């Protein structure tokens, strides 16, 4: 019997991208896949499709269909509500909607669902799987290092250790398989704050539910798939508790040999002329362009954009800068007027990072962006904002040594002089810059090897599918 996987994710781009790339790989291996995110996100992925036509067949990839769940905000109006309220208010609706999808005896002529894979932040999916008696796996969309940190925070006594030393942000922790890490570089949800933070409280509660509910969650989960690869985090993978079946299957990125390079639209609403920014990159020699982008969620404040503008002007290097939102503080300097700088509101990041002209990525170091940069061999300058990003930057700077961490002022703003210093370090002719670029090249090769036929992540995914087939 051919397995039918139901893949479910929280409706943000950073969760949709890796899960959709996993869907393509499962289809490539011969499985049926139904992909499910919220109806509002689905509408942005397929703006030209009939919104009432569910399930929706992928126009390019056979055996892949889309069947979104309802969160009660099918028109997208949840954007006006505070996010912590969204999690609390939509849970029952999401669970009920997904149950009807997962329990269907057939979906558009395909066999019934046999296995569920879901991403972080939506633990209610595991409740649905448990109620229906369906086997399941968690797709961990952050590095394995973060999985280990959260696991030991909830299971290894580190929660109390962090709380007792929170006044010293430089206090160094030694977790199994993880390089020494200071409290300030932990995921933001784990760093104690004196003021009440409802947002943090809700998010930490979701992680706590994933790691402490023995029936359905990552704490004692049957399978945890990780969007990383063994060579990148081998110490972490070998140190994770043996009772956890943690499997590296990344990097989960688009592949022209698997998906034809054709995937649904980005759910971020900004659009841009692809031809314009790719033609801009085509004008420049290898490794000469600075690329700046800070993800699909964060918006930079006016003071920070002003400092970016000054640094880009003073660097004298060509740049491509993705600016989302109102663009306050963004100065159209002589570089833009001369054509050596380009401001855009969105781009296909994988295509940009894969272009030979790009020599440095100034990034928030969200995990998708970090992994895309690793796979493209582009050195990074990290400016973390929240969640896992501080830890990711520490890995880039201190462990993998394929980039640097930018130092911000007490007000959290990265000054132009510091960004210029980082740019010179990464792109200049100094010894450290050469080392960073060599490391970036090395990690690119290792990332590519992991997903090629017979690579470690490729074999892990094949064996995962075979094991599922034996048990269903």
GROMACS .gro file of C-alpha atoms in nm:
model
  472
    1UNK     CA    1   0.000   0.000   0.000
    2UNK     CA    2   0.122   0.349  -0.087
    3UNK     CA    3   0.138   0.572   0.220
    4UNK     CA    4  -0.059   0.896   0.234
    5UNK     CA    5   0.106   1.165   0.447
    6UNK     CA    6  -0.085   1.459   0.591
    7UNK     CA    7   0.158   1.750   0.642
    8UNK     CA    8   0.034   2.029   0.869
    9UNK     CA    9   0.197   2.361   0.956
   10UNK     CA   10   0.145   2.689   1.132
   11UNK     CA   11   0.061   2.956   0.870
   12UNK     CA   12   0.388   3.148   0.847
   13UNK     CA   13   0.640   3.136   0.564
   14UNK     CA   14   0.921   2.999   0.781
   15UNK     CA   15   0.713   2.689   0.857
   16UNK     CA   16   0.550   2.651   0.516
   17UNK     CA   17   0.876   2.648   0.319
   18UNK     CA   18   1.053   2.350   0.480
   19UNK     CA   19   0.734   2.145   0.511
   20UNK     CA   20   0.646   2.205   0.146
   21UNK     CA   21   0.996   2.100   0.040
   22UNK     CA   22   0.955   1.785   0.250
   23UNK     CA   23   0.623   1.724   0.075
   24UNK     CA   24   0.800   1.734  -0.262
   25UNK     CA   25   1.058   1.482  -0.143
   26UNK     CA   26   0.792   1.245  -0.013
   27UNK     CA   27   0.608   1.264  -0.345
   28UNK     CA   28   0.938   1.206  -0.527
   29UNK     CA   29   0.975   0.887  -0.321
   30UNK     CA   30   0.633   0.765  -0.441
   31UNK     CA   31   0.401   0.868  -0.157
   32UNK     CA   32   0.076   1.061  -0.164
   33UNK     CA   33   0.087   1.391   0.025
   34UNK     CA   34  -0.186   1.624   0.145
   35UNK     CA   35  -0.049   1.961   0.257
   36UNK     CA   36  -0.251   2.162   0.508
   37UNK     CA   37  -0.206   2.511   0.645
   38UNK     CA   38  -0.471   2.770   0.728
   39UNK     CA   39  -0.722   2.870   0.459
   40UNK     CA   40  -0.600   3.233   0.472
   41UNK     CA   41  -0.240   3.126   0.405
   42UNK     CA   42  -0.356   2.888   0.132
   43UNK     CA   43  -0.530   3.176  -0.044
   44UNK     CA   44  -0.206   3.371  -0.052
   45UNK     CA   45  -0.017   3.068  -0.183
   46UNK     CA   46  -0.266   3.021  -0.468
   47UNK     CA   47  -0.429   3.361  -0.529
   48UNK     CA   48  -0.566   3.262  -0.868
   49UNK     CA   49  -0.734   2.938  -0.758
   50UNK     CA   50  -1.098   2.892  -0.661
   51UNK     CA   51  -1.111   2.942  -0.286
   52UNK     CA   52  -1.393   2.689  -0.253
   53UNK     CA   53  -1.221   2.416  -0.451
   54UNK     CA   54  -1.082   2.193  -0.175
   55UNK     CA   55  -0.889   1.974  -0.203
   56UNK     CA   56  -0.673   2.160  -0.452
   57UNK     CA   57  -0.439   1.965  -0.680
   58UNK     CA   58  -0.089   2.101  -0.723
   59UNK     CA   59  -0.069   2.223  -1.084
   60UNK     CA   60   0.287   2.095  -1.130
   61UNK     CA   61   0.353   1.810  -0.886
   62UNK     CA   62   0.162   1.486  -0.917
   63UNK     CA   63   0.039   1.317  -0.596
   64UNK     CA   64   0.051   1.647  -0.404
   65UNK     CA   65  -0.276   1.810  -0.302
   66UNK     CA   66  -0.366   2.096  -0.070
   67UNK     CA   67  -0.648   2.076   0.182
   68UNK     CA   68  -0.630   2.373   0.424
   69UNK     CA   69  -0.781   2.377   0.770
   70UNK     CA   70  -0.993   2.660   0.909
   71UNK     CA   71  -0.871   2.864   1.204
   72UNK     CA   72  -1.185   3.079   1.205
   73UNK     CA   73  -1.009   3.363   1.023
   74UNK     CA   74  -1.038   3.240   0.665
   75UNK     CA   75  -1.034   3.598   0.533
   76UNK     CA   76  -0.701   3.668   0.707
   77UNK     CA   77  -0.837   3.913   0.962
   78UNK     CA   78  -0.641   3.741   1.241
   79UNK     CA   79  -0.358   3.982   1.151
   80UNK     CA   80  -0.537   4.252   1.348
   81UNK     CA   81  -0.534   4.045   1.666
   82UNK     CA   82  -0.244   3.995   1.905
   83UNK     CA   83  -0.071   3.670   1.820
   84UNK     CA   84  -0.096   3.518   2.166
   85UNK     CA   85  -0.475   3.558   2.150
   86UNK     CA   86  -0.472   3.385   1.811
   87UNK     CA   87  -0.314   3.072   1.957
   88UNK     CA   88  -0.560   3.055   2.244
   89UNK     CA   89  -0.875   3.138   2.050
   90UNK     CA   90  -0.830   2.924   1.739
   91UNK     CA   91  -0.714   2.595   1.887
   92UNK     CA   92  -1.053   2.421   1.905
   93UNK     CA   93  -1.154   2.540   1.558
   94UNK     CA   94  -0.824   2.421   1.406
   95UNK     CA   95  -0.846   2.084   1.576
   96UNK     CA   96  -1.205   2.026   1.461
   97UNK     CA   97  -1.129   2.130   1.104
   98UNK     CA   98  -0.817   1.915   1.076
   99UNK     CA   99  -0.993   1.613   1.227
  100UNK     CA  100  -1.242   1.616   0.939
  101UNK     CA  101  -0.954   1.616   0.690
  102UNK     CA  102  -0.746   1.350   0.862
  103UNK     CA  103  -1.040   1.112   0.918
  104UNK     CA  104  -1.173   1.119   0.561
  105UNK     CA  105  -1.189   0.766   0.410
  106UNK     CA  106  -1.055   0.909   0.084
  107UNK     CA  107  -0.927   1.247  -0.034
  108UNK     CA  108  -0.986   1.323  -0.403
  109UNK     CA  109  -0.950   0.956  -0.496
  110UNK     CA  110  -0.639   0.905  -0.287
  111UNK     CA  111  -0.631   0.649  -0.006
  112UNK     CA  112  -0.702   0.754   0.352
  113UNK     CA  113  -0.437   0.935   0.555
  114UNK     CA  114  -0.187   0.689   0.706
  115UNK     CA  115   0.064   0.924   0.874
  116UNK     CA  116   0.075   1.283   1.002
  117UNK     CA  117   0.378   1.515   1.006
  118UNK     CA  118   0.344   1.855   1.169
  119UNK     CA  119   0.563   2.152   1.254
  120UNK     CA  120   0.627   2.326   1.585
  121UNK     CA  121   0.382   2.574   1.746
  122UNK     CA  122   0.071   2.365   1.669
  123UNK     CA  123   0.064   2.088   1.934
  124UNK     CA  124  -0.310   2.042   1.877
  125UNK     CA  125  -0.222   1.843   1.564
  126UNK     CA  126  -0.074   1.568   1.778
  127UNK     CA  127  -0.402   1.553   1.971
  128UNK     CA  128  -0.591   1.491   1.647
  129UNK     CA  129  -0.344   1.218   1.545
  130UNK     CA  130  -0.375   1.050   1.885
  131UNK     CA  131  -0.756   1.065   1.876
  132UNK     CA  132  -0.762   0.900   1.531
  133UNK     CA  133  -0.493   0.646   1.615
  134UNK     CA  134  -0.265   0.776   1.340
  135UNK     CA  135   0.115   0.756   1.375
  136UNK     CA  136   0.290   1.091   1.363
  137UNK     CA  137   0.620   1.274   1.349
  138UNK     CA  138   0.725   1.625   1.440
  139UNK     CA  139   0.920   1.828   1.183
  140UNK     CA  140   1.159   2.041   1.389
  141UNK     CA  141   1.210   2.358   1.183
  142UNK     CA  142   1.505   2.488   1.385
  143UNK     CA  143   1.857   2.346   1.425
  144UNK     CA  144   1.906   2.030   1.629
  145UNK     CA  145   2.098   2.245   1.877
  146UNK     CA  146   1.773   2.422   1.963
  147UNK     CA  147   1.591   2.091   2.005
  148UNK     CA  148   1.859   1.980   2.250
  149UNK     CA  149   1.844   2.309   2.441
  150UNK     CA  150   1.465   2.296   2.479
  151UNK     CA  151   1.472   1.927   2.567
  152UNK     CA  152   1.725   1.973   2.846
  153UNK     CA  153   1.551   2.291   2.964
  154UNK     CA  154   1.236   2.090   3.032
  155UNK     CA  155   1.395   1.756   3.122
  156UNK     CA  156   1.749   1.815   3.244
  157UNK     CA  157   1.719   2.067   3.525
  158UNK     CA  158   1.850   2.358   3.318
  159UNK     CA  159   1.530   2.560   3.368
  160UNK     CA  160   1.621   2.613   3.732
  161UNK     CA  161   1.988   2.674   3.651
  162UNK     CA  162   1.900   2.947   3.400
  163UNK     CA  163   1.653   3.112   3.637
  164UNK     CA  164   1.906   3.117   3.923
  165UNK     CA  165   2.171   3.286   3.705
  166UNK     CA  166   1.952   3.517   3.496
  167UNK     CA  167   2.114   3.830   3.641
  168UNK     CA  168   2.440   3.733   3.470
  169UNK     CA  169   2.367   3.719   3.097
  170UNK     CA  170   2.724   3.604   3.033
  171UNK     CA  171   2.679   3.294   3.252
  172UNK     CA  172   2.793   2.996   3.043
  173UNK     CA  173   2.591   2.676   3.020
  174UNK     CA  174   2.724   2.338   2.909
  175UNK     CA  175   2.449   2.123   2.764
  176UNK     CA  176   2.511   1.772   2.627
  177UNK     CA  177   2.650   1.788   2.274
  178UNK     CA  178   2.623   2.168   2.257
  179UNK     CA  179   2.917   2.408   2.266
  180UNK     CA  180   2.923   2.628   2.580
  181UNK     CA  181   2.655   2.894   2.542
  182UNK     CA  182   2.580   3.205   2.746
  183UNK     CA  183   2.233   3.282   2.877
  184UNK     CA  184   2.208   3.585   2.644
  185UNK     CA  185   2.252   3.355   2.343
  186UNK     CA  186   1.975   3.115   2.437
  187UNK     CA  187   1.641   3.123   2.251
  188UNK     CA  188   1.462   3.439   2.361
  189UNK     CA  189   1.172   3.246   2.515
  190UNK     CA  190   1.411   3.088   2.770
  191UNK     CA  191   1.580   3.409   2.883
  192UNK     CA  192   1.406   3.539   3.198
  193UNK     CA  193   1.282   3.900   3.185
  194UNK     CA  194   1.180   4.118   3.478
  195UNK     CA  195   0.868   4.249   3.303
  196UNK     CA  196   0.562   4.042   3.217
  197UNK     CA  197   0.575   3.926   2.854
  198UNK     CA  198   0.248   3.765   2.748
  199UNK     CA  199   0.384   3.684   2.403
  200UNK     CA  200   0.679   3.494   2.548
  201UNK     CA  201   0.457   3.323   2.804
  202UNK     CA  202   0.228   3.179   2.537
  203UNK     CA  203   0.510   3.067   2.307
  204UNK     CA  204   0.704   2.905   2.590
  205UNK     CA  205   0.382   2.732   2.690
  206UNK     CA  206   0.355   2.582   2.342
  207UNK     CA  207   0.710   2.449   2.363
  208UNK     CA  208   0.642   2.317   2.712
  209UNK     CA  209   0.339   2.131   2.579
  210UNK     CA  210   0.548   1.977   2.302
  211UNK     CA  211   0.816   1.856   2.541
  212UNK     CA  212   0.617   1.753   2.849
  213UNK     CA  213   0.303   1.583   2.721
  214UNK     CA  214   0.419   1.221   2.723
  215UNK     CA  215   0.134   1.091   2.508
  216UNK     CA  216   0.178   1.299   2.200
  217UNK     CA  217   0.485   1.520   2.203
  218UNK     CA  218   0.852   1.569   2.133
  219UNK     CA  219   0.950   1.493   2.490
  220UNK     CA  220   0.878   1.126   2.425
  221UNK     CA  221   0.795   1.144   2.058
  222UNK     CA  222   0.819   0.844   1.834
  223UNK     CA  223   0.992   1.038   1.554
  224UNK     CA  224   1.140   1.388   1.526
  225UNK     CA  225   1.253   1.490   1.178
  226UNK     CA  226   1.503   1.777   1.181
  227UNK     CA  227   1.570   2.030   0.906
  228UNK     CA  228   1.947   2.001   0.943
  229UNK     CA  229   2.217   1.756   0.840
  230UNK     CA  230   2.447   1.529   1.036
  231UNK     CA  231   2.782   1.688   0.949
  232UNK     CA  232   2.657   2.031   1.054
  233UNK     CA  233   2.551   1.923   1.405
  234UNK     CA  234   2.703   1.578   1.452
  235UNK     CA  235   2.786   1.637   1.819
  236UNK     CA  236   2.424   1.724   1.896
  237UNK     CA  237   2.276   1.432   1.704
  238UNK     CA  238   2.503   1.180   1.873
  239UNK     CA  239   2.430   1.318   2.221
  240UNK     CA  240   2.048   1.334   2.205
  241UNK     CA  241   1.875   1.086   2.436
  242UNK     CA  242   1.861   0.742   2.277
  243UNK     CA  243   1.488   0.705   2.347
  244UNK     CA  244   1.424   0.991   2.104
  245UNK     CA  245   1.425   0.898   1.737
  246UNK     CA  246   1.573   1.224   1.603
  247UNK     CA  247   1.645   1.209   1.230
  248UNK     CA  248   1.829   1.478   1.027
  249UNK     CA  249   1.675   1.509   0.678
  250UNK     CA  250   1.786   1.857   0.570
  251UNK     CA  251   1.852   2.096   0.427
  252UNK     CA  252   1.490   2.105   0.306
  253UNK     CA  253   1.529   2.346   0.015
  254UNK     CA  254   1.384   2.366  -0.337
  255UNK     CA  255   1.537   2.124  -0.585
  256UNK     CA  256   1.484   2.153  -0.959
  257UNK     CA  257   1.536   1.776  -0.992
  258UNK     CA  258   1.246   1.708  -0.751
  259UNK     CA  259   0.994   1.993  -0.775
  260UNK     CA  260   1.103   2.145  -1.106
  261UNK     CA  261   1.179   2.467  -0.920
  262UNK     CA  262   0.806   2.548  -0.925
  263UNK     CA  263   0.646   2.607  -0.586
  264UNK     CA  264   0.345   2.811  -0.471
  265UNK     CA  265   0.369   3.183  -0.416
  266UNK     CA  266   0.525   3.332  -0.106
  267UNK     CA  267   0.249   3.417   0.143
  268UNK     CA  268   0.416   3.752   0.220
  269UNK     CA  269   0.206   4.004   0.032
  270UNK     CA  270   0.486   4.219  -0.111
  271UNK     CA  271   0.578   4.149  -0.472
  272UNK     CA  272   0.865   4.256  -0.692
  273UNK     CA  273   0.988   4.226  -1.047
  274UNK     CA  274   1.203   3.911  -1.045
  275UNK     CA  275   1.367   4.009  -1.370
  276UNK     CA  276   1.479   4.345  -1.228
  277UNK     CA  277   1.672   4.217  -0.927
  278UNK     CA  278   1.821   3.920  -1.110
  279UNK     CA  279   1.940   4.152  -1.389
  280UNK     CA  280   2.088   4.375  -1.120
  281UNK     CA  281   2.287   4.083  -0.981
  282UNK     CA  282   2.398   3.979  -1.330
  283UNK     CA  283   2.586   4.309  -1.364
  284UNK     CA  284   2.831   4.240  -1.081
  285UNK     CA  285   3.137   4.017  -1.042
  286UNK     CA  286   3.146   3.715  -0.813
  287UNK     CA  287   3.120   3.771  -0.438
  288UNK     CA  288   3.084   4.148  -0.466
  289UNK     CA  289   2.720   4.221  -0.369
  290UNK     CA  290   2.587   4.271  -0.016
  291UNK     CA  291   2.243   4.117   0.030
  292UNK     CA  292   2.029   4.237   0.323
  293UNK     CA  293   1.703   4.075   0.432
  294UNK     CA  294   1.544   4.012   0.771
  295UNK     CA  295   1.270   3.760   0.714
  296UNK     CA  296   0.896   3.763   0.664
  297UNK     CA  297   0.797   3.872   1.016
  298UNK     CA  298   1.040   4.134   1.151
  299UNK     CA  299   1.021   4.501   1.052
  300UNK     CA  300   1.321   4.721   1.126
  301UNK     CA  301   1.264   5.047   1.309
  302UNK     CA  302   1.350   5.384   1.158
  303UNK     CA  303   1.678   5.428   1.349
  304UNK     CA  304   1.807   5.092   1.230
  305UNK     CA  305   1.720   5.156   0.866
  306UNK     CA  306   1.904   5.489   0.885
  307UNK     CA  307   2.217   5.312   1.012
  308UNK     CA  308   2.188   5.054   0.734
  309UNK     CA  309   2.164   5.333   0.477
  310UNK     CA  310   2.476   5.503   0.610
  311UNK     CA  311   2.677   5.179   0.618
  312UNK     CA  312   2.577   5.084   0.264
  313UNK     CA  313   2.671   5.430   0.141
  314UNK     CA  314   3.010   5.418   0.315
  315UNK     CA  315   3.095   5.061   0.219
  316UNK     CA  316   3.129   5.147  -0.148
  317UNK     CA  317   2.999   4.802  -0.243
  318UNK     CA  318   2.694   4.715  -0.454
  319UNK     CA  319   2.396   4.595  -0.252
  320UNK     CA  320   2.050   4.442  -0.279
  321UNK     CA  321   1.832   4.536   0.018
  322UNK     CA  322   1.492   4.383   0.092
  323UNK     CA  323   1.295   4.646   0.285
  324UNK     CA  324   0.952   4.550   0.413
  325UNK     CA  325   0.693   4.785   0.557
  326UNK     CA  326   0.687   5.164   0.553
  327UNK     CA  327   1.059   5.204   0.471
  328UNK     CA  328   1.100   5.471   0.740
  329UNK     CA  329   1.463   5.575   0.775
  330UNK     CA  330   1.564   5.422   0.442
  331UNK     CA  331   1.769   5.680   0.255
  332UNK     CA  332   1.793   5.665  -0.121
  333UNK     CA  333   2.161   5.757  -0.141
  334UNK     CA  334   2.387   5.810  -0.436
  335UNK     CA  335   2.449   5.434  -0.463
  336UNK     CA  336   2.087   5.380  -0.561
  337UNK     CA  337   2.092   5.679  -0.792
  338UNK     CA  338   2.408   5.549  -0.960
  339UNK     CA  339   2.262   5.202  -0.990
  340UNK     CA  340   2.501   5.031  -0.749
  341UNK     CA  341   2.226   4.976  -0.492
  342UNK     CA  342   1.876   4.831  -0.534
  343UNK     CA  343   1.586   4.848  -0.287
  344UNK     CA  344   1.312   4.585  -0.323
  345UNK     CA  345   1.020   4.467  -0.109
  346UNK     CA  346   1.055   4.094  -0.173
  347UNK     CA  347   1.267   3.843  -0.362
  348UNK     CA  348   1.314   3.472  -0.413
  349UNK     CA  349   1.585   3.436  -0.151
  350UNK     CA  350   1.715   3.097  -0.265
  351UNK     CA  351   1.765   3.236  -0.616
  352UNK     CA  352   1.944   3.545  -0.483
  353UNK     CA  353   2.173   3.354  -0.248
  354UNK     CA  354   2.254   3.107  -0.524
  355UNK     CA  355   2.371   3.388  -0.753
  356UNK     CA  356   2.749   3.405  -0.785
  357UNK     CA  357   2.753   3.785  -0.738
  358UNK     CA  358   2.634   3.767  -0.375
  359UNK     CA  359   2.928   3.779  -0.136
  360UNK     CA  360   2.765   3.848   0.200
  361UNK     CA  361   2.423   3.804   0.360
  362UNK     CA  362   2.323   4.051   0.634
  363UNK     CA  363   2.049   3.854   0.806
  364UNK     CA  364   1.838   3.806   1.119
  365UNK     CA  365   1.958   3.444   1.113
  366UNK     CA  366   1.618   3.282   1.114
  367UNK     CA  367   1.681   2.913   1.054
  368UNK     CA  368   1.549   2.903   0.696
  369UNK     CA  369   1.766   3.200   0.599
  370UNK     CA  370   2.067   3.055   0.779
  371UNK     CA  371   2.029   2.715   0.614
  372UNK     CA  372   1.972   2.869   0.271
  373UNK     CA  373   2.291   3.070   0.316
  374UNK     CA  374   2.484   2.763   0.427
  375UNK     CA  375   2.360   2.564   0.127
  376UNK     CA  376   2.457   2.851  -0.106
  377UNK     CA  377   2.802   2.903   0.048
  378UNK     CA  378   2.736   3.270   0.133
  379UNK     CA  379   2.905   3.414   0.448
  380UNK     CA  380   2.672   3.585   0.696
  381UNK     CA  381   2.656   3.888   0.922
  382UNK     CA  382   2.402   3.809   1.192
  383UNK     CA  383   2.165   4.058   1.352
  384UNK     CA  384   1.925   3.842   1.558
  385UNK     CA  385   1.582   3.968   1.661
  386UNK     CA  386   1.405   3.697   1.863
  387UNK     CA  387   1.327   3.326   1.911
  388UNK     CA  388   1.606   3.093   1.791
  389UNK     CA  389   1.801   3.365   1.611
  390UNK     CA  390   2.049   3.453   1.887
  391UNK     CA  391   2.150   3.087   1.912
  392UNK     CA  392   2.174   3.051   1.534
  393UNK     CA  393   2.408   3.352   1.514
  394UNK     CA  394   2.625   3.203   1.787
  395UNK     CA  395   2.653   2.882   1.584
  396UNK     CA  396   2.744   3.077   1.270
  397UNK     CA  397   3.008   3.287   1.446
  398UNK     CA  398   3.148   3.047   1.705
  399UNK     CA  399   3.091   2.691   1.583
  400UNK     CA  400   3.066   2.684   1.205
  401UNK     CA  401   3.276   3.001   1.159
  402UNK     CA  402   3.105   3.096   0.831
  403UNK     CA  403   3.006   3.444   0.943
  404UNK     CA  404   3.017   3.701   1.222
  405UNK     CA  405   2.780   3.833   1.484
  406UNK     CA  406   2.723   4.209   1.465
  407UNK     CA  407   2.743   4.396   1.796
  408UNK     CA  408   2.451   4.625   1.874
  409UNK     CA  409   2.438   4.920   2.115
  410UNK     CA  410   2.249   4.927   2.442
  411UNK     CA  411   1.945   5.050   2.249
  412UNK     CA  412   1.958   4.740   2.030
  413UNK     CA  413   2.058   4.935   1.719
  414UNK     CA  414   2.344   4.820   1.496
  415UNK     CA  415   2.551   5.129   1.416
  416UNK     CA  416   2.678   5.196   1.067
  417UNK     CA  417   3.042   5.186   1.179
  418UNK     CA  418   2.996   4.837   1.326
  419UNK     CA  419   2.822   4.710   1.013
  420UNK     CA  420   3.104   4.852   0.800
  421UNK     CA  421   3.354   4.673   1.023
  422UNK     CA  422   3.166   4.344   0.983
  423UNK     CA  423   3.143   4.389   0.605
  424UNK     CA  424   3.517   4.448   0.581
  425UNK     CA  425   3.581   4.142   0.798
  426UNK     CA  426   3.363   3.915   0.588
  427UNK     CA  427   3.430   4.053   0.239
  428UNK     CA  428   3.778   4.200   0.279
  429UNK     CA  429   4.120   4.045   0.218
  430UNK     CA  430   4.205   3.981   0.583
  431UNK     CA  431   4.290   3.642   0.730
  432UNK     CA  432   3.958   3.602   0.907
  433UNK     CA  433   3.762   3.689   0.595
  434UNK     CA  434   3.949   3.425   0.397
  435UNK     CA  435   3.879   3.171   0.671
  436UNK     CA  436   3.507   3.259   0.679
  437UNK     CA  437   3.476   3.225   0.302
  438UNK     CA  438   3.661   2.891   0.301
  439UNK     CA  439   3.433   2.761   0.576
  440UNK     CA  440   3.126   2.883   0.386
  441UNK     CA  441   3.246   2.693   0.080
  442UNK     CA  442   3.310   2.380   0.288
  443UNK     CA  443   2.964   2.382   0.449
  444UNK     CA  444   2.804   2.433   0.108
  445UNK     CA  445   2.973   2.117  -0.017
  446UNK     CA  446   2.871   1.918   0.291
  447UNK     CA  447   2.510   2.042   0.265
  448UNK     CA  448   2.496   1.939  -0.100
  449UNK     CA  449   2.644   1.596  -0.027
  450UNK     CA  450   2.390   1.530   0.248
  451UNK     CA  451   2.089   1.551   0.015
  452UNK     CA  452   2.234   1.399  -0.301
  453UNK     CA  453   2.152   1.036  -0.382
  454UNK     CA  454   2.312   0.824  -0.110
  455UNK     CA  455   2.388   1.123   0.114
  456UNK     CA  456   2.318   1.105   0.486
  457UNK     CA  457   1.992   1.303   0.481
  458UNK     CA  458   1.875   1.132   0.163
  459UNK     CA  459   1.926   0.788   0.316
  460UNK     CA  460   1.764   0.896   0.643
  461UNK     CA  461   1.450   1.006   0.460
  462UNK     CA  462   1.439   0.689   0.248
  463UNK     CA  463   1.474   0.471   0.559
  464UNK     CA  464   1.206   0.675   0.738
  465UNK     CA  465   0.963   0.614   0.451
  466UNK     CA  466   1.049   0.242   0.444
  467UNK     CA  467   0.995   0.209   0.818
  468UNK     CA  468   0.657   0.382   0.789
  469UNK     CA  469   0.556   0.147   0.508
  470UNK     CA  470   0.641  -0.155   0.724
  471UNK     CA  471   0.434  -0.033   1.017
  472UNK     CA  472   0.120   0.083   0.835
   0.00000   0.00000   0.00000
